[in-house]
mmCIF file with all atom_site columns, C-alpha atoms in Angstrom:
data_model
loop_
_atom_site.group_PDB
_atom_site.id
_atom_site.type_symbol
_atom_site.label_atom_id
_atom_site.label_alt_id
_atom_site.label_comp_id
_atom_site.label_asym_id
_atom_site.label_entity_id
_atom_site.label_seq_id
_atom_site.pdbx_PDB_ins_code
_atom_site.Cartn_x
_atom_site.Cartn_y
_atom_site.Cartn_z
_atom_site.occupancy
_atom_site.B_iso_or_equiv
_atom_site.pdbx_formal_charge
_atom_site.auth_seq_id
_atom_site.auth_comp_id
_atom_site.auth_asym_id
_atom_site.auth_atom_id
_atom_site.pdbx_PDB_model_num
ATOM 1   C CA . MET T 1 1   ? 65.237 -122.393 56.712 1.00 42.00 ? 1   MET T CA 1
ATOM 2   C CA . PRO T 1 2   ? 66.517 -126.005 56.798 1.00 50.00 ? 2   PRO T CA 1
ATOM 3   C CA . PRO T 1 3   ? 65.688 -128.168 59.799 1.00 51.00 ? 3   PRO T CA 1
ATOM 4   C CA . ALA T 1 4   ? 67.965 -128.029 62.835 1.00 56.00 ? 4   ALA T CA 1
ATOM 5   C CA . PRO T 1 5   ? 71.190 -130.048 62.330 1.00 70.00 ? 5   PRO T CA 1
ATOM 6   C CA . VAL T 1 6   ? 70.549 -131.974 65.542 1.00 83.00 ? 6   VAL T CA 1
ATOM 7   C CA . PRO T 1 7   ? 68.204 -134.818 66.542 1.00 83.00 ? 7   PRO T CA 1
ATOM 8   C CA . PRO T 1 8   ? 64.858 -133.879 68.149 1.00 85.00 ? 8   PRO T CA 1
ATOM 9   C CA . GLU T 1 9   ? 66.003 -134.495 71.738 1.00 84.00 ? 9   GLU T CA 1
ATOM 10  C CA . ILE T 1 10  ? 69.006 -132.177 71.280 1.00 88.00 ? 10  ILE T CA 1
ATOM 11  C CA . ASP T 1 11  ? 66.762 -129.597 69.594 1.00 91.00 ? 11  ASP T CA 1
ATOM 12  C CA . ALA T 1 12  ? 64.431 -129.760 72.634 1.00 91.00 ? 12  ALA T CA 1
ATOM 13  C CA . PHE T 1 13  ? 67.367 -129.335 75.034 1.00 93.00 ? 13  PHE T CA 1
ATOM 14  C CA . LEU T 1 14  ? 68.742 -126.327 73.139 1.00 95.00 ? 14  LEU T CA 1
ATOM 15  C CA . SER T 1 15  ? 65.275 -124.761 73.132 1.00 96.00 ? 15  SER T CA 1
ATOM 16  C CA . ARG T 1 16  ? 65.413 -124.481 76.936 1.00 96.00 ? 16  ARG T CA 1
ATOM 17  C CA . PRO T 1 17  ? 66.962 -121.451 78.705 1.00 97.00 ? 17  PRO T CA 1
ATOM 18  C CA . ASN T 1 18  ? 70.144 -123.292 79.685 1.00 97.00 ? 18  ASN T CA 1
ATOM 19  C CA . HIS T 1 19  ? 73.278 -121.814 81.133 1.00 96.00 ? 19  HIS T CA 1
ATOM 20  C CA . ALA T 1 20  ? 75.710 -121.174 78.278 1.00 98.00 ? 20  ALA T CA 1
ATOM 21  C CA . VAL T 1 21  ? 79.264 -120.136 77.482 1.00 98.00 ? 21  VAL T CA 1
ATOM 22  C CA . VAL T 1 22  ? 80.232 -118.638 74.131 1.00 97.00 ? 22  VAL T CA 1
ATOM 23  C CA . ALA T 1 23  ? 83.762 -118.853 72.751 1.00 97.00 ? 23  ALA T CA 1
ATOM 24  C CA . THR T 1 24  ? 85.251 -116.545 70.135 1.00 96.00 ? 24  THR T CA 1
ATOM 25  C CA . LEU T 1 25  ? 88.747 -116.128 68.745 1.00 95.00 ? 25  LEU T CA 1
ATOM 26  C CA . ARG T 1 26  ? 90.732 -112.953 69.193 1.00 94.00 ? 26  ARG T CA 1
ATOM 27  C CA . PRO T 1 27  ? 92.728 -111.687 66.193 1.00 92.00 ? 27  PRO T CA 1
ATOM 28  C CA . ASP T 1 28  ? 95.900 -113.259 67.641 1.00 94.00 ? 28  ASP T CA 1
ATOM 29  C CA . GLY T 1 29  ? 94.175 -116.678 67.710 1.00 94.00 ? 29  GLY T CA 1
ATOM 30  C CA . THR T 1 30  ? 93.703 -116.887 71.477 1.00 96.00 ? 30  THR T CA 1
ATOM 31  C CA . PRO T 1 31  ? 90.255 -117.861 72.751 1.00 96.00 ? 31  PRO T CA 1
ATOM 32  C CA . HIS T 1 32  ? 87.844 -115.621 74.608 1.00 95.00 ? 32  HIS T CA 1
ATOM 33  C CA . THR T 1 33  ? 84.920 -117.058 76.570 1.00 96.00 ? 33  THR T CA 1
ATOM 34  C CA . ALA T 1 34  ? 81.937 -115.415 78.233 1.00 95.00 ? 34  ALA T CA 1
ATOM 35  C CA . VAL T 1 35  ? 78.813 -116.587 79.995 1.00 96.00 ? 35  VAL T CA 1
ATOM 36  C CA . THR T 1 36  ? 75.829 -115.661 77.854 1.00 97.00 ? 36  THR T CA 1
ATOM 37  C CA . TRP T 1 37  ? 72.138 -115.892 77.214 1.00 98.00 ? 37  TRP T CA 1
ATOM 38  C CA . TYR T 1 38  ? 71.216 -117.466 73.894 1.00 98.00 ? 38  TYR T CA 1
ATOM 39  C CA . ASP T 1 39  ? 68.189 -118.555 71.910 1.00 98.00 ? 39  ASP T CA 1
ATOM 40  C CA . TRP T 1 40  ? 67.865 -121.463 69.494 1.00 97.00 ? 40  TRP T CA 1
ATOM 41  C CA . GLU T 1 41  ? 65.810 -121.047 66.336 1.00 95.00 ? 41  GLU T CA 1
ATOM 42  C CA . ASP T 1 42  ? 65.750 -123.257 63.240 1.00 91.00 ? 42  ASP T CA 1
ATOM 43  C CA . GLY T 1 43  ? 69.213 -124.664 63.903 1.00 92.00 ? 43  GLY T CA 1
ATOM 44  C CA . ARG T 1 44  ? 70.801 -121.257 64.552 1.00 96.00 ? 44  ARG T CA 1
ATOM 45  C CA . VAL T 1 45  ? 71.841 -119.479 67.737 1.00 98.00 ? 45  VAL T CA 1
ATOM 46  C CA . LEU T 1 46  ? 70.948 -115.881 68.640 1.00 98.00 ? 46  LEU T CA 1
ATOM 47  C CA . LEU T 1 47  ? 73.373 -113.966 70.857 1.00 98.00 ? 47  LEU T CA 1
ATOM 48  C CA . ASN T 1 48  ? 73.115 -110.398 72.096 1.00 98.00 ? 48  ASN T CA 1
ATOM 49  C CA . MET T 1 49  ? 75.556 -108.139 73.932 1.00 97.00 ? 49  MET T CA 1
ATOM 50  C CA . GLU T 1 50  ? 76.192 -104.530 74.842 1.00 96.00 ? 50  GLU T CA 1
ATOM 51  C CA . ASP T 1 51  ? 77.820 -102.742 71.937 1.00 94.00 ? 51  ASP T CA 1
ATOM 52  C CA . THR T 1 52  ? 80.813 -101.992 74.178 1.00 94.00 ? 52  THR T CA 1
ATOM 53  C CA . ARG T 1 53  ? 81.778 -105.677 74.463 1.00 92.00 ? 53  ARG T CA 1
ATOM 54  C CA . ILE T 1 54  ? 85.262 -106.202 73.078 1.00 89.00 ? 54  ILE T CA 1
ATOM 55  C CA . ARG T 1 55  ? 84.283 -109.464 71.358 1.00 89.00 ? 55  ARG T CA 1
ATOM 56  C CA . LEU T 1 56  ? 82.215 -107.441 68.890 1.00 91.00 ? 56  LEU T CA 1
ATOM 57  C CA . ARG T 1 57  ? 85.523 -106.372 67.325 1.00 89.00 ? 57  ARG T CA 1
ATOM 58  C CA . TRP T 1 58  ? 86.146 -109.899 66.043 1.00 90.00 ? 58  TRP T CA 1
ATOM 59  C CA . LEU T 1 59  ? 82.562 -111.059 65.477 1.00 93.00 ? 59  LEU T CA 1
ATOM 60  C CA . HIS T 1 60  ? 82.086 -110.769 61.734 1.00 94.00 ? 60  HIS T CA 1
ATOM 61  C CA . PRO T 1 61  ? 80.425 -113.041 59.176 1.00 96.00 ? 61  PRO T CA 1
ATOM 62  C CA . GLY T 1 62  ? 82.465 -116.204 58.798 1.00 97.00 ? 62  GLY T CA 1
ATOM 63  C CA . ALA T 1 63  ? 84.322 -115.854 62.112 1.00 97.00 ? 63  ALA T CA 1
ATOM 64  C CA . PRO T 1 64  ? 84.525 -119.102 64.129 1.00 96.00 ? 64  PRO T CA 1
ATOM 65  C CA . LEU T 1 65  ? 82.254 -119.379 67.132 1.00 96.00 ? 65  LEU T CA 1
ATOM 66  C CA . ALA T 1 66  ? 81.369 -122.045 69.704 1.00 96.00 ? 66  ALA T CA 1
ATOM 67  C CA . LEU T 1 67  ? 78.620 -122.274 72.289 1.00 97.00 ? 67  LEU T CA 1
ATOM 68  C CA . SER T 1 68  ? 78.225 -124.787 75.115 1.00 97.00 ? 68  SER T CA 1
ATOM 69  C CA . ALA T 1 69  ? 74.722 -125.059 76.583 1.00 97.00 ? 69  ALA T CA 1
ATOM 70  C CA . ILE T 1 70  ? 74.792 -126.556 80.078 1.00 97.00 ? 70  ILE T CA 1
ATOM 71  C CA . ASP T 1 71  ? 71.836 -128.116 81.856 1.00 94.00 ? 71  ASP T CA 1
ATOM 72  C CA . PRO T 1 72  ? 71.254 -125.959 84.972 1.00 93.00 ? 72  PRO T CA 1
ATOM 73  C CA . ASP T 1 73  ? 70.142 -129.051 86.919 1.00 91.00 ? 73  ASP T CA 1
ATOM 74  C CA . GLU T 1 74  ? 72.952 -131.401 85.821 1.00 88.00 ? 74  GLU T CA 1
ATOM 75  C CA . PHE T 1 75  ? 76.277 -129.663 85.209 1.00 84.00 ? 75  PHE T CA 1
ATOM 76  C CA . TYR T 1 76  ? 77.778 -132.474 83.153 1.00 84.00 ? 76  TYR T CA 1
ATOM 77  C CA . ARG T 1 77  ? 74.846 -132.698 80.715 1.00 90.00 ? 77  ARG T CA 1
ATOM 78  C CA . HIS T 1 78  ? 75.713 -130.316 77.940 1.00 91.00 ? 78  HIS T CA 1
ATOM 79  C CA . VAL T 1 79  ? 75.715 -129.773 74.196 1.00 92.00 ? 79  VAL T CA 1
ATOM 80  C CA . SER T 1 80  ? 78.515 -127.920 72.438 1.00 92.00 ? 80  SER T CA 1
ATOM 81  C CA . LEU T 1 81  ? 77.889 -126.282 69.073 1.00 94.00 ? 81  LEU T CA 1
ATOM 82  C CA . LEU T 1 82  ? 80.680 -125.365 66.666 1.00 93.00 ? 82  LEU T CA 1
ATOM 83  C CA . GLY T 1 83  ? 80.096 -122.987 63.811 1.00 94.00 ? 83  GLY T CA 1
ATOM 84  C CA . ARG T 1 84  ? 80.576 -119.513 62.491 1.00 96.00 ? 84  ARG T CA 1
ATOM 85  C CA . VAL T 1 85  ? 79.045 -116.072 62.691 1.00 97.00 ? 85  VAL T CA 1
ATOM 86  C CA . ALA T 1 86  ? 76.316 -115.730 60.064 1.00 97.00 ? 86  ALA T CA 1
ATOM 87  C CA . GLU T 1 87  ? 75.429 -112.104 60.702 1.00 97.00 ? 87  GLU T CA 1
ATOM 88  C CA . VAL T 1 88  ? 76.041 -109.285 63.167 1.00 97.00 ? 88  VAL T CA 1
ATOM 89  C CA . GLY T 1 89  ? 74.036 -106.103 63.590 1.00 97.00 ? 89  GLY T CA 1
ATOM 90  C CA . ARG T 1 90  ? 72.618 -103.538 65.949 1.00 97.00 ? 90  ARG T CA 1
ATOM 91  C CA . ASP T 1 91  ? 69.548 -104.186 68.072 1.00 97.00 ? 91  ASP T CA 1
ATOM 92  C CA . PRO T 1 92  ? 68.184 -100.600 68.059 1.00 96.00 ? 92  PRO T CA 1
ATOM 93  C CA . ASP T 1 93  ? 64.679 -101.386 69.303 1.00 97.00 ? 93  ASP T CA 1
ATOM 94  C CA . LEU T 1 94  ? 66.027 -103.966 71.823 1.00 98.00 ? 94  LEU T CA 1
ATOM 95  C CA . ALA T 1 95  ? 63.823 -106.680 70.307 1.00 98.00 ? 95  ALA T CA 1
ATOM 96  C CA . ASN T 1 96  ? 66.518 -109.344 70.474 1.00 98.00 ? 96  ASN T CA 1
ATOM 97  C CA . ILE T 1 97  ? 67.646 -108.583 74.022 1.00 98.00 ? 97  ILE T CA 1
ATOM 98  C CA . ASP T 1 98  ? 63.981 -108.473 75.065 1.00 98.00 ? 98  ASP T CA 1
ATOM 99  C CA . ARG T 1 99  ? 63.522 -111.898 73.472 1.00 98.00 ? 99  ARG T CA 1
ATOM 100 C CA . LEU T 1 100 ? 66.453 -113.264 75.484 1.00 98.00 ? 100 LEU T CA 1
ATOM 101 C CA . SER T 1 101 ? 65.462 -111.495 78.683 1.00 98.00 ? 101 SER T CA 1
ATOM 102 C CA . VAL T 1 102 ? 61.920 -112.859 78.524 1.00 98.00 ? 102 VAL T CA 1
ATOM 103 C CA . ARG T 1 103 ? 63.364 -116.336 77.846 1.00 98.00 ? 103 ARG T CA 1
ATOM 104 C CA . TYR T 1 104 ? 65.619 -116.199 80.912 1.00 98.00 ? 104 TYR T CA 1
ATOM 105 C CA . THR T 1 105 ? 63.825 -113.885 83.360 1.00 97.00 ? 105 THR T CA 1
ATOM 106 C CA . GLY T 1 106 ? 60.218 -113.694 82.182 1.00 98.00 ? 106 GLY T CA 1
ATOM 107 C CA . ALA T 1 107 ? 60.388 -109.915 81.646 1.00 98.00 ? 107 ALA T CA 1
ATOM 108 C CA . PRO T 1 108 ? 61.687 -107.500 78.989 1.00 98.00 ? 108 PRO T CA 1
ATOM 109 C CA . TYR T 1 109 ? 65.214 -106.179 79.379 1.00 98.00 ? 109 TYR T CA 1
ATOM 110 C CA . ALA T 1 110 ? 65.259 -103.532 82.100 1.00 96.00 ? 110 ALA T CA 1
ATOM 111 C CA . ASN T 1 111 ? 67.799 -101.056 80.684 1.00 96.00 ? 111 ASN T CA 1
ATOM 112 C CA . ARG T 1 112 ? 65.848 -99.317  77.918 1.00 96.00 ? 112 ARG T CA 1
ATOM 113 C CA . GLU T 1 113 ? 68.788 -96.954  77.242 1.00 95.00 ? 113 GLU T CA 1
ATOM 114 C CA . ALA T 1 114 ? 71.160 -99.833  76.441 1.00 92.00 ? 114 ALA T CA 1
ATOM 115 C CA . ARG T 1 115 ? 72.927 -99.962  73.092 1.00 97.00 ? 115 ARG T CA 1
ATOM 116 C CA . ARG T 1 116 ? 72.933 -103.602 72.015 1.00 98.00 ? 116 ARG T CA 1
ATOM 117 C CA . ALA T 1 117 ? 74.192 -105.735 69.158 1.00 98.00 ? 117 ALA T CA 1
ATOM 118 C CA . SER T 1 118 ? 73.086 -109.186 68.012 1.00 98.00 ? 118 SER T CA 1
ATOM 119 C CA . ALA T 1 119 ? 74.891 -112.018 66.289 1.00 98.00 ? 119 ALA T CA 1
ATOM 120 C CA . TRP T 1 120 ? 73.512 -115.179 64.694 1.00 98.00 ? 120 TRP T CA 1
ATOM 121 C CA . MET T 1 121 ? 75.563 -118.370 64.711 1.00 97.00 ? 121 MET T CA 1
ATOM 122 C CA . GLU T 1 122 ? 75.289 -121.003 61.964 1.00 96.00 ? 122 GLU T CA 1
ATOM 123 C CA . VAL T 1 123 ? 75.997 -124.461 63.401 1.00 93.00 ? 123 VAL T CA 1
ATOM 124 C CA . ASP T 1 124 ? 78.395 -126.728 61.502 1.00 90.00 ? 124 ASP T CA 1
ATOM 125 C CA . SER T 1 125 ? 78.758 -129.540 64.051 1.00 87.00 ? 125 SER T CA 1
ATOM 126 C CA . TRP T 1 126 ? 77.891 -130.486 67.599 1.00 87.00 ? 126 TRP T CA 1
ATOM 127 C CA . HIS T 1 127 ? 78.654 -132.949 70.356 1.00 86.00 ? 127 HIS T CA 1
ATOM 128 C CA . GLY T 1 128 ? 77.085 -133.645 73.716 1.00 85.00 ? 128 GLY T CA 1
ATOM 129 C CA . PHE T 1 129 ? 77.806 -135.367 76.992 1.00 82.00 ? 129 PHE T CA 1
ATOM 130 C CA . VAL T 1 130 ? 75.444 -137.209 79.296 1.00 74.00 ? 130 VAL T CA 1
ATOM 131 C CA . PRO T 1 131 ? 76.515 -138.481 82.734 1.00 68.00 ? 131 PRO T CA 1
ATOM 132 C CA . ASP T 1 132 ? 74.743 -141.845 82.236 1.00 63.00 ? 132 ASP T CA 1
ATOM 133 C CA . GLY T 1 133 ? 77.923 -143.842 82.164 1.00 52.00 ? 133 GLY T CA 1
ATOM 134 C CA . TYR T 1 134 ? 79.754 -141.071 80.337 1.00 49.00 ? 134 TYR T CA 1
ATOM 135 C CA . THR T 1 135 ? 78.047 -141.109 76.961 1.00 55.00 ? 135 THR T CA 1
ATOM 136 C CA . VAL T 1 136 ? 79.583 -138.748 74.451 1.00 56.00 ? 136 VAL T CA 1
ATOM 137 C CA . LEU T 1 137 ? 77.381 -138.055 71.462 1.00 59.00 ? 137 LEU T CA 1
ATOM 138 C CA . GLY T 1 138 ? 77.779 -136.348 68.162 1.00 58.00 ? 138 GLY T CA 1
ATOM 139 C CA . PRO T 1 139 ? 76.080 -136.550 64.809 1.00 54.00 ? 139 PRO T CA 1
ATOM 140 C CA . GLN T 1 140 ? 76.898 -140.280 64.733 1.00 47.00 ? 140 GLN T CA 1
ATOM 141 C CA . GLY T 1 141 ? 75.827 -140.838 68.373 1.00 45.00 ? 141 GLY T CA 1
ATOM 142 C CA . ARG T 1 142 ? 73.584 -143.716 69.360 1.00 42.00 ? 142 ARG T CA 1
ATOM 143 C CA . PRO T 1 143 ? 69.955 -142.897 68.464 1.00 38.00 ? 143 PRO T CA 1
ATOM 144 C CA . GLY T 1 144 ? 67.817 -142.347 71.520 1.00 39.00 ? 144 GLY T CA 1
ATOM 145 C CA . SER T 1 145 ? 70.727 -142.423 73.942 1.00 43.00 ? 145 SER T CA 1
ATOM 146 C CA . TRP T 1 146 ? 70.456 -138.781 74.902 1.00 48.00 ? 146 TRP T CA 1
ATOM 147 C CA . ALA T 1 147 ? 67.384 -137.793 76.902 1.00 45.00 ? 147 ALA T CA 1
ATOM 148 C CA . GLY T 1 148 ? 67.273 -134.010 77.082 1.00 42.00 ? 148 GLY T CA 1
#
């Protein structure tokens, strides 16, 4: 797996259990957003949802996807990732939702009867915002200007 497409301080920020919003596109081109748990691994994002979620209908490999991770202690500090769905599949043994649940709550997912699905996001680009005089960063941002 190639290294994360972000500098180390952004990688460290994304590795935290931040608040997050995921955005997908419906077949008619309109956006759909949802608050979500996520995990960050090797420059990719893991998402998991109940298999009844309507967004699963348009999550397929290659579909556009965006995720904004928001610092829970500083609302304006965030990193937005733009990319595409790399893979989608069932989570029959609940391993992925357990991974997310432990990350966010410290315990495995409570509903052991749940039917879940997972999606992995490949990141193509990113940008971030820091309320230190309104610094907006991206791949060409000032080195060391973002303290996550």
